[in-house]
CSV table of C-alpha atoms in Angstrom, one decimal:
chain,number,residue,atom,x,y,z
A,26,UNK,CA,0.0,0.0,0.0
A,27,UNK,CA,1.3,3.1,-1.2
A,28,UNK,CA,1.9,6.3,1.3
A,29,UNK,CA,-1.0,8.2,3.1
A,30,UNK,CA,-1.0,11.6,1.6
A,31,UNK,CA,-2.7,12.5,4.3
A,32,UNK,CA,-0.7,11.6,7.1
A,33,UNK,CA,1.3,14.6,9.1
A,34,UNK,CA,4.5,15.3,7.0
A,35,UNK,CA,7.7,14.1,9.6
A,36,UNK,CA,9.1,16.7,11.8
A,37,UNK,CA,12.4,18.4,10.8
A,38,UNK,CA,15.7,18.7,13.2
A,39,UNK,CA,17.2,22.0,13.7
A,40,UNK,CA,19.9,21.3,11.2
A,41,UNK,CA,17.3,20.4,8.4
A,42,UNK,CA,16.3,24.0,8.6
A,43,UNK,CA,19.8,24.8,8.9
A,44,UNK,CA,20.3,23.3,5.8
A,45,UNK,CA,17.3,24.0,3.9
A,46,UNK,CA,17.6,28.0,4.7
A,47,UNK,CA,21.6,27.9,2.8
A,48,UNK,CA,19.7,26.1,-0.1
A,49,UNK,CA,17.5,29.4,0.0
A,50,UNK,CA,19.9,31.9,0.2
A,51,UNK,CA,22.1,29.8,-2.2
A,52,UNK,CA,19.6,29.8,-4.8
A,53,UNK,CA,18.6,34.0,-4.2
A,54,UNK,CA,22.1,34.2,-4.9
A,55,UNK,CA,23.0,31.8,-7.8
A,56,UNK,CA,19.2,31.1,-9.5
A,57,UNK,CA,20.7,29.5,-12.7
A,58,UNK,CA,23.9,27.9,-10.8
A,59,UNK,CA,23.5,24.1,-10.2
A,60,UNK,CA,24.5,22.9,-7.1
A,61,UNK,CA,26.9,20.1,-6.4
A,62,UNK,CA,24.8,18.2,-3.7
A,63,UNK,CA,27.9,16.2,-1.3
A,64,UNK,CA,30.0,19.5,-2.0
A,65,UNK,CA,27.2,21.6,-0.7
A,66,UNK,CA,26.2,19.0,2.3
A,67,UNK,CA,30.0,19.3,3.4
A,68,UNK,CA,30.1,23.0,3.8
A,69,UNK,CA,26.7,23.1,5.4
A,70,UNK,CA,28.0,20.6,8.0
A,71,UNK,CA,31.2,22.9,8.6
A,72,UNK,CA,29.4,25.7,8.8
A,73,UNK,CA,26.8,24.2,11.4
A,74,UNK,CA,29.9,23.2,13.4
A,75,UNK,CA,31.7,26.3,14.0
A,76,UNK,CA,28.5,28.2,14.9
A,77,UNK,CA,27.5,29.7,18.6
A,78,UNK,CA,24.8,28.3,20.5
A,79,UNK,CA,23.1,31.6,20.0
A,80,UNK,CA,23.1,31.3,16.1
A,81,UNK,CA,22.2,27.9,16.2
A,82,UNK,CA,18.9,28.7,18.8
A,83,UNK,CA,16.9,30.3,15.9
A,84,UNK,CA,16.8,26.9,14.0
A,85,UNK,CA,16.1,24.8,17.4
A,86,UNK,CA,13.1,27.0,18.0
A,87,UNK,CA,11.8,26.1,14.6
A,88,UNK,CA,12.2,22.1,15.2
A,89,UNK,CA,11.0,22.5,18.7
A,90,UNK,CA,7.5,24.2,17.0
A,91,UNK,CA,7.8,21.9,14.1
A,92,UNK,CA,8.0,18.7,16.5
A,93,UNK,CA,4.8,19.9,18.2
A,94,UNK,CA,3.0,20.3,15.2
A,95,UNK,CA,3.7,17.0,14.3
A,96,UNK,CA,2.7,15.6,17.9
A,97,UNK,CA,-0.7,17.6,17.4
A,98,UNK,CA,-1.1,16.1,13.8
A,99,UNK,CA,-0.2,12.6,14.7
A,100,UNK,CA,-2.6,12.5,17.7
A,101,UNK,CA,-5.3,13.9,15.5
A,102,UNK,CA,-4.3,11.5,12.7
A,103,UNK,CA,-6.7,8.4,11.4
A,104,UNK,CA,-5.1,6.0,8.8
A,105,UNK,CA,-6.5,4.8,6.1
A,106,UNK,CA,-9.3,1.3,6.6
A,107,UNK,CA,-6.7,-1.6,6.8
A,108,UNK,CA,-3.9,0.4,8.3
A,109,UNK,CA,-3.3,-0.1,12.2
A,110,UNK,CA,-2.4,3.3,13.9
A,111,UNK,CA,1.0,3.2,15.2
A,112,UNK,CA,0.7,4.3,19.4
A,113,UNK,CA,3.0,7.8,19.0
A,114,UNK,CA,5.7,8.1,21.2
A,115,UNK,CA,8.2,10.9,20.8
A,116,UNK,CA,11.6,10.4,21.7
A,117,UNK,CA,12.2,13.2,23.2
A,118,UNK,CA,9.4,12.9,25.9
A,119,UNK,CA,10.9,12.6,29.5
A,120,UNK,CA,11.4,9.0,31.1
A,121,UNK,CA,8.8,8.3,33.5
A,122,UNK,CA,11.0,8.7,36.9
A,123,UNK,CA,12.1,5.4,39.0
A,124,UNK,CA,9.6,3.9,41.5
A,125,UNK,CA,11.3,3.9,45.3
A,126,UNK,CA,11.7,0.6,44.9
A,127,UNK,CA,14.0,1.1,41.7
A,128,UNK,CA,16.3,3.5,43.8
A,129,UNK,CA,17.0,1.1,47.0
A,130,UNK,CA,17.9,-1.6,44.3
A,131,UNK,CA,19.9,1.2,42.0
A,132,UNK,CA,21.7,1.3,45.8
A,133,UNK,CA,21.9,-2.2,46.4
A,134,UNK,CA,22.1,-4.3,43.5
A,135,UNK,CA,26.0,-4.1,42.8
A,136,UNK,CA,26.8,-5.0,46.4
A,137,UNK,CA,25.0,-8.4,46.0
A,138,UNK,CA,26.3,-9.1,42.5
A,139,UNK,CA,29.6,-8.4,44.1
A,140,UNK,CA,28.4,-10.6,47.0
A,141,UNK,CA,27.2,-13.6,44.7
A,142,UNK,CA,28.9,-13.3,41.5
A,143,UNK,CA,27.0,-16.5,40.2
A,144,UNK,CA,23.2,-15.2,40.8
A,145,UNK,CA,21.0,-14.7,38.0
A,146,UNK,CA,18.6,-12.0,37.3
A,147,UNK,CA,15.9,-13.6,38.7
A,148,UNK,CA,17.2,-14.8,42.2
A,149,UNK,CA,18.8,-10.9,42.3
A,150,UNK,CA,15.8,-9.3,42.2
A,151,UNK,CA,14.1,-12.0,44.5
A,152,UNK,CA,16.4,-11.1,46.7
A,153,UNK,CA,16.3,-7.1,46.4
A,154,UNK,CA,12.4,-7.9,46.9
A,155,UNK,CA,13.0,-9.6,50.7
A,156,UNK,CA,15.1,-6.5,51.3
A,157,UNK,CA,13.4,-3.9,50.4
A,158,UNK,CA,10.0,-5.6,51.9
A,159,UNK,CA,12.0,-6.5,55.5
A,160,UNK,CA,13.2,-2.8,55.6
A,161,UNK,CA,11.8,-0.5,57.9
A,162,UNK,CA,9.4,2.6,57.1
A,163,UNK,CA,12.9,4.4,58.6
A,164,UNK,CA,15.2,2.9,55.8
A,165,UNK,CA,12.5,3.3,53.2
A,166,UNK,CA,12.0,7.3,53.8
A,167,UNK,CA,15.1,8.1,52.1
A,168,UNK,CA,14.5,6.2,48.4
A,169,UNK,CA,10.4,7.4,48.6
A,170,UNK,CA,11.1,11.2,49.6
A,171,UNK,CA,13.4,10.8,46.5
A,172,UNK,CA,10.8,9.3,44.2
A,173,UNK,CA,8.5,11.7,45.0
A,174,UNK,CA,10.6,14.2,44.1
A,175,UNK,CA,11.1,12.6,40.8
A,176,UNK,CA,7.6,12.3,39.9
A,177,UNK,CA,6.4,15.8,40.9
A,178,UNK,CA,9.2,17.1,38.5
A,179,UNK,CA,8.0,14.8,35.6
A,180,UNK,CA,4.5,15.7,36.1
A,181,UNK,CA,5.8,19.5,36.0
A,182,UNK,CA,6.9,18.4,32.8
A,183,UNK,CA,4.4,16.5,31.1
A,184,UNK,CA,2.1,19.6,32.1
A,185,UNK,CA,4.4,21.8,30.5
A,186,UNK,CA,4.6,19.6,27.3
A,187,UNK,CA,1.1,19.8,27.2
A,188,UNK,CA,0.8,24.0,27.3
A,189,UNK,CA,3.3,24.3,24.6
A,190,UNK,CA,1.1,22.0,22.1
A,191,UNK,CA,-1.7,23.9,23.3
A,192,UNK,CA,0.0,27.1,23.1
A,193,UNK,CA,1.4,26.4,19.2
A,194,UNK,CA,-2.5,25.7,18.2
A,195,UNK,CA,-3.4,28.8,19.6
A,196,UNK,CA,-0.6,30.5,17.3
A,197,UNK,CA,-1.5,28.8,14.3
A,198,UNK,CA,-5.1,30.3,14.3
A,199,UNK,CA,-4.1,34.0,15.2
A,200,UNK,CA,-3.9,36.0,11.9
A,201,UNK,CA,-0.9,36.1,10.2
A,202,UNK,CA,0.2,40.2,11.6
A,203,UNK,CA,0.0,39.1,15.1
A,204,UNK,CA,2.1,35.9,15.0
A,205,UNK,CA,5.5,37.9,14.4
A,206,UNK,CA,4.9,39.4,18.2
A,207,UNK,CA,4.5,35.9,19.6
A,208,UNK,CA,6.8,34.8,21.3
A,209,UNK,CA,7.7,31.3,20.7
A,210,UNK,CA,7.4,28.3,23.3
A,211,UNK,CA,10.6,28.0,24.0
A,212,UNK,CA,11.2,31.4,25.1
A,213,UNK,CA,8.0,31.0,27.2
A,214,UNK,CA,9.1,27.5,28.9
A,215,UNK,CA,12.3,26.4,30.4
A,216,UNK,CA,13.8,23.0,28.9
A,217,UNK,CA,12.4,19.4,30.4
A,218,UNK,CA,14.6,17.6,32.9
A,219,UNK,CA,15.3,14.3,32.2
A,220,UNK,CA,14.9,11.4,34.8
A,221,UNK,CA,17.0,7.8,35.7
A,222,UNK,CA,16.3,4.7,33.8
A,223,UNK,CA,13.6,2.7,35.8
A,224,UNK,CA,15.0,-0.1,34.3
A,225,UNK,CA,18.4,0.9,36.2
A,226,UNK,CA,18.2,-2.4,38.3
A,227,UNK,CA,18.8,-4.7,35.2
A,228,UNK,CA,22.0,-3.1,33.8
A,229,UNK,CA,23.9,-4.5,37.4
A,230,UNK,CA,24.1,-7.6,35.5
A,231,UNK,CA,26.7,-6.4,33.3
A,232,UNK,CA,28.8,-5.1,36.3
C-alpha cells in the first residue's frame, strides 16, 4: 500500500532547517547555478559546526514548533481502513521517573552481584524484593522522599509539554500580523529535565 497523503509530514531537526535555509539563500544568490549536492552538504555541515549556541537557537526554536506540530497532527491522525495506527511516542518525551523501589535496588544491586557473582537475574531481584520488603518505614523514607521528588518534577513536565502543544495551536489560528509578536514556546518555557532509567536495576548484570 502506497503512502498516506494524508498523514502529518515528519518533523524536521534543527539542522534540516539549517540546511534548507543555505539552499535558499544559495539559490537567491546563484538562481541558474547548479548545485553540487555532497560539495554543498560538506560545507553546510562545517558551517553548522563552527556556529555559537546563539546562532544555532533560531533553527532549534523552529524544530522545537515543528515537533509539536507533528505531535498535534499525529494525535489527531486516522489512517486509512486496513492500516493499524501506530501508538505515537516521541523520543524526546521525559522517562517516567524510577519507583522507590528502583532507587533502593539502584543502591543495592552491585553489592550483592559483588556478593554472589554466580546469581541470576531472577534470584537478584528475589532477593532485592525480601530487602526492600524487611526494611523499615525508617530505611524506606530516604528512596520514597526521593521518588517523589522525581515524579512531581515529571509531572511538571508532562504539564508543561502539554501547554506548549496547546499554546502552538493557539498561534497557528491567530492572523498572520499578530504571530511575528508571539513569542515562541521556547522562550516561554524552560527546557524538560530528564529522569534515571527505571530499568536501572537490570543493567547490574553487566557489572
Amino acid at each position: 500500500m502506497g503512502k498516506d497523503p494524508k498523514k502529518p509530514r515528519g518533523k524536521m531537526s534543527s539542522y534540516a532547517y539549517f540546511v534548507q535555509t543555505c539552499r535558499e539563500e544559495h539559490k537567491k544568490k546563484h538562481p541558474d547555478a547548479s548545485v553540487n549536492f555532497s560539495e554543498f552538504s560538506k560545507k553546510c555541515s562545517e558551517r553548522w559546526k563552527t556556529m555559537s549556541p546563539k546562532e544555532k537557537g533560531k533553527f532549534e526554536d523552529m524544530a522545537k514548533q515543528d515537533k509539536l506540530r507533528y505531535e498535534r497532527e499525529m494525535k489527531n491522525y486516522v489512517p486509512p481502513k486496513g492500516q493499524k495506527k501506530k501508538r505515537f511516542k516521541d523520543p524526546n518525551a521525559p522517562k517516567r521517573p524510577p519507583s522507590a523501589f528502583f532507587l533502593f535496588c539502584a543502591d543495592f544491586c552491585p553489592k550483592i552481584k559483588s556478593e554472589n557473582p554466580g546469581l541470576s537475574i531472577g534470584d537478584t531481584a528475589k532477593k532485592l524484593g525480601e530487602m526492600w520488603n524487611s526494611s523499615s518505614a525508617e530505611e524506606k523514607q530516604p528512596y520514597e522522599k526521593k521518588a517523589a521528588k522525581l515524579k512531581e518534577k515529571y509531572d511538571k513536565v508532562i504539564i508543561q509539554n502539554d501547554m506548549e502543544v496547546k499554546l502552538v495551536d493557539l498561534i497557528e489560528k491567530l492572523p498572520n500580523e499578530h504571530k511575528k509578536s508571539t513569542p515562541s514556546p521556547s522562550a516561554l518555557f524552560p527546557k524538560a529535565g530528564t529522569f534515571c532509567d527505571p530499568l536501572v536495576v537490570l543493567s547490574c548484570n553487566s557489572l
